[in-house]
C-alpha cells in the first residue's frame, strides 16, 4: 500500500442500480421511469459534492440475462448515461449472479486503488416475479447475501439490498429481497 495513512484514505460507497428490463416494464411505463433515475441522481449529486466524492455508481440491467450497462464510476464524470431497453424475461438468478461477480471485482479494484470501501448498496427495481425456478434464484440470492462472520463462510462483500416494486410487482417476493432484514 502507498504511504497514505489509513485515517487519510477516502472511503467509497459502491452503489448499484439493478433494473428489470422485461417487456412488461416497457408496456407499463415503468422502464421510462427507471430511465429518469440516473439523470435525477446526477442532478442531485451536482448539488451535494461531499456525497458525490464518496459514492460510485454502477448500472446493471436484467431480463433472461444480466449485463453491466454502466461500470462503477463517478456519475458526474459521465458524458452520456445508459438507456434501459426492454427485452427477454425476468431472471433474478442472472441479476444476482452478475451483481455478486461485479461487486467482487469492483471492491477488489477500489481496495487495490487505495480506497477503503463501505458495504455496497443495491437498489433492485422490478415489476414482476422471477421467470426462473424458485430454487435457482433463491440459491443465487443466498450466494450474494449470506456471510457467516464466525466461520468466515459465504460472501463477505454482500450488499445492502433495497428492492422497489414497480407497476404491480408482487410485494411478498420483493419483501424477501430486503437485505439485511
Coordinates of C-alpha atoms in Angstrom, one line a residue:
X1 CA 0.0 0.0 0.0
X2 CA 1.1 3.6 -0.5
X3 CA 2.3 5.9 2.3
X4 CA -1.2 7.1 2.9
X5 CA -2.3 6.5 6.5
X6 CA -5.5 4.5 6.8
X7 CA -7.1 7.5 8.6
X8 CA -6.4 9.6 5.5
X9 CA -7.8 7.1 3.0
X10 CA -11.0 8.1 1.2
X11 CA -13.9 5.7 1.9
X12 CA -16.2 5.0 -1.0
X13 CA -19.7 3.6 -1.3
X14 CA -20.3 1.3 -4.3
X15 CA -23.9 1.8 -5.3
X16 CA -25.6 -0.4 -7.9
X17 CA -28.9 0.2 -9.7
X18 CA -30.2 -3.1 -10.8
X19 CA -33.2 -2.9 -13.2
X20 CA -35.6 -5.4 -14.6
X21 CA -36.0 -4.7 -18.4
X22 CA -38.6 -7.3 -19.2
X23 CA -41.1 -6.2 -21.9
X24 CA -43.8 -5.7 -19.2
X25 CA -41.6 -2.9 -17.9
X26 CA -41.9 -1.2 -21.3
X27 CA -45.7 -1.7 -21.6
X28 CA -46.4 -0.4 -18.1
X29 CA -44.2 2.7 -18.5
X30 CA -42.0 1.6 -15.6
X31 CA -38.9 1.4 -17.8
X32 CA -39.4 5.1 -18.8
X33 CA -39.5 5.9 -15.1
X34 CA -36.3 3.9 -14.5
X35 CA -34.6 5.8 -17.3
X36 CA -35.2 9.0 -15.4
X37 CA -33.4 7.8 -12.3
X38 CA -29.8 8.3 -13.4
X39 CA -30.2 11.8 -14.7
X40 CA -32.0 12.7 -11.5
X41 CA -29.2 11.2 -9.4
X42 CA -26.6 13.1 -11.4
X43 CA -28.5 16.4 -10.7
X44 CA -28.8 15.6 -7.0
X45 CA -25.1 14.8 -6.8
X46 CA -24.2 18.1 -8.5
X47 CA -25.9 19.8 -5.6
X48 CA -24.0 17.8 -3.0
X49 CA -20.3 17.5 -3.8
X50 CA -19.5 15.9 -0.5
X51 CA -21.7 12.9 -1.2
X52 CA -20.6 12.8 -4.8
X53 CA -17.0 12.3 -3.7
X54 CA -17.9 9.3 -1.6
X55 CA -20.3 7.4 -4.0
X56 CA -19.6 5.4 -7.1
X57 CA -22.5 4.2 -9.3
X58 CA -23.0 1.2 -11.5
X59 CA -26.0 0.1 -13.5
X60 CA -26.9 -3.5 -14.3
X61 CA -30.0 -4.5 -16.2
X62 CA -31.5 -7.9 -16.4
X63 CA -34.0 -10.0 -18.3
X64 CA -33.2 -13.5 -19.4
X65 CA -29.6 -12.4 -18.9
X66 CA -27.9 -9.6 -17.0
X67 CA -25.4 -7.1 -18.3
X68 CA -23.4 -4.2 -16.9
X69 CA -24.6 -1.0 -18.6
X70 CA -22.5 1.4 -16.6
X71 CA -19.4 0.1 -14.8
X72 CA -18.9 1.5 -11.3
X73 CA -17.9 5.2 -11.8
X74 CA -18.2 8.7 -10.6
X75 CA -21.5 9.6 -12.1
X76 CA -20.6 13.2 -12.7
X77 CA -17.7 12.2 -14.9
X78 CA -20.0 10.5 -17.4
X79 CA -20.8 12.4 -20.6
X80 CA -23.6 10.1 -21.5
X81 CA -25.8 7.8 -19.4
X82 CA -27.1 4.4 -20.5
X83 CA -30.6 3.9 -21.6
X84 CA -32.5 0.9 -20.4
X85 CA -34.2 -1.0 -23.2
X86 CA -36.8 -3.8 -22.9
X87 CA -36.1 -7.4 -23.7
X88 CA -36.5 -11.1 -22.5
X89 CA -37.8 -12.4 -19.3
X90 CA -37.1 -11.7 -15.6
X91 CA -34.2 -13.9 -14.4
X92 CA -33.5 -12.9 -10.8
X93 CA -30.7 -15.5 -10.9
X94 CA -28.9 -13.8 -13.7
X95 CA -29.1 -10.5 -11.9
X96 CA -27.9 -11.8 -8.6
X97 CA -25.1 -13.8 -10.1
X98 CA -23.8 -10.8 -12.1
X99 CA -24.1 -8.4 -9.2
X100 CA -22.1 -10.7 -7.0
X101 CA -19.3 -11.0 -9.5
X102 CA -19.3 -7.3 -10.2
X103 CA -19.2 -6.3 -6.5
X104 CA -16.3 -8.7 -6.0
X105 CA -14.4 -7.2 -9.0
X106 CA -15.2 -3.6 -8.1
X107 CA -14.5 -3.8 -4.3
X108 CA -11.1 -5.5 -5.0
X109 CA -10.2 -2.9 -7.6
X110 CA -11.2 0.0 -5.3
X111 CA -9.1 -1.5 -2.5
X112 CA -6.2 -2.0 -4.9
X113 CA -6.5 1.7 -5.8
X114 CA -6.0 2.6 -2.2
X115 CA -9.6 3.2 -1.2
X116 CA -11.5 1.9 1.9
X117 CA -14.9 0.6 0.9
X118 CA -18.3 0.8 2.7
X119 CA -20.7 -2.1 2.4
X120 CA -22.1 -1.9 -1.2
X121 CA -25.7 -0.8 -1.7
X122 CA -28.1 -2.1 -4.3
X123 CA -31.4 -0.8 -5.4
X124 CA -33.3 -3.6 -7.1
X125 CA -36.2 -2.4 -9.4
X126 CA -38.7 -4.9 -10.8
X127 CA -42.3 -5.1 -11.8
X128 CA -42.7 -8.8 -11.6
X129 CA -41.8 -12.2 -10.3
X130 CA -38.8 -14.1 -11.5
X131 CA -39.3 -16.3 -14.6
X132 CA -36.5 -18.7 -13.4
X133 CA -37.2 -21.6 -11.0
X134 CA -37.5 -20.5 -7.4
X135 CA -34.7 -22.8 -6.2
X136 CA -32.3 -21.2 -8.8
X137 CA -33.0 -17.6 -7.9
X138 CA -33.0 -18.3 -4.2
X139 CA -29.7 -20.1 -4.4
X140 CA -28.2 -17.2 -6.3
X141 CA -29.6 -14.7 -3.8
X142 CA -28.1 -16.7 -0.9
X143 CA -24.8 -16.7 -2.7
X144 CA -25.0 -12.9 -2.9
X145 CA -26.1 -12.2 0.6
X146 CA -25.0 -15.0 3.0
X147 CA -22.0 -14.3 5.2
X148 CA -21.2 -16.1 8.4
X149 CA -18.8 -14.0 10.5
X150 CA -18.0 -16.8 12.8
X151 CA -16.9 -19.4 10.2
X152 CA -15.9 -16.8 7.6
X153 CA -18.0 -18.6 5.0
X154 CA -20.1 -17.0 2.3
X155 CA -19.8 -13.7 0.5
X156 CA -18.0 -11.2 2.8
X157 CA -18.8 -8.2 0.4
X158 CA -22.6 -8.8 0.5
X159 CA -24.6 -5.7 -0.3
X160 CA -27.4 -3.9 1.5
X161 CA -30.4 -4.5 -0.8
X162 CA -33.4 -2.3 -1.1
X163 CA -36.0 -3.7 -3.6
X164 CA -38.5 -1.4 -5.3
X165 CA -41.7 -2.9 -6.8
X166 CA -42.9 -1.2 -9.9
X167 CA -46.3 -1.5 -11.7
X168 CA -48.0 -4.4 -9.9
X169 CA -44.9 -6.2 -8.5
X170 CA -45.6 -9.0 -6.0
X171 CA -44.8 -7.3 -2.7
X172 CA -44.3 -10.7 -0.9
X173 CA -41.4 -11.7 -3.3
X174 CA -39.8 -8.2 -3.1
X175 CA -40.0 -8.2 0.7
X176 CA -37.9 -11.3 0.7
X177 CA -35.1 -9.4 -1.1
X178 CA -34.6 -6.9 1.6
X179 CA -31.1 -7.5 3.0
X180 CA -30.2 -7.4 5.7
X181 CA -33.7 -8.0 7.1

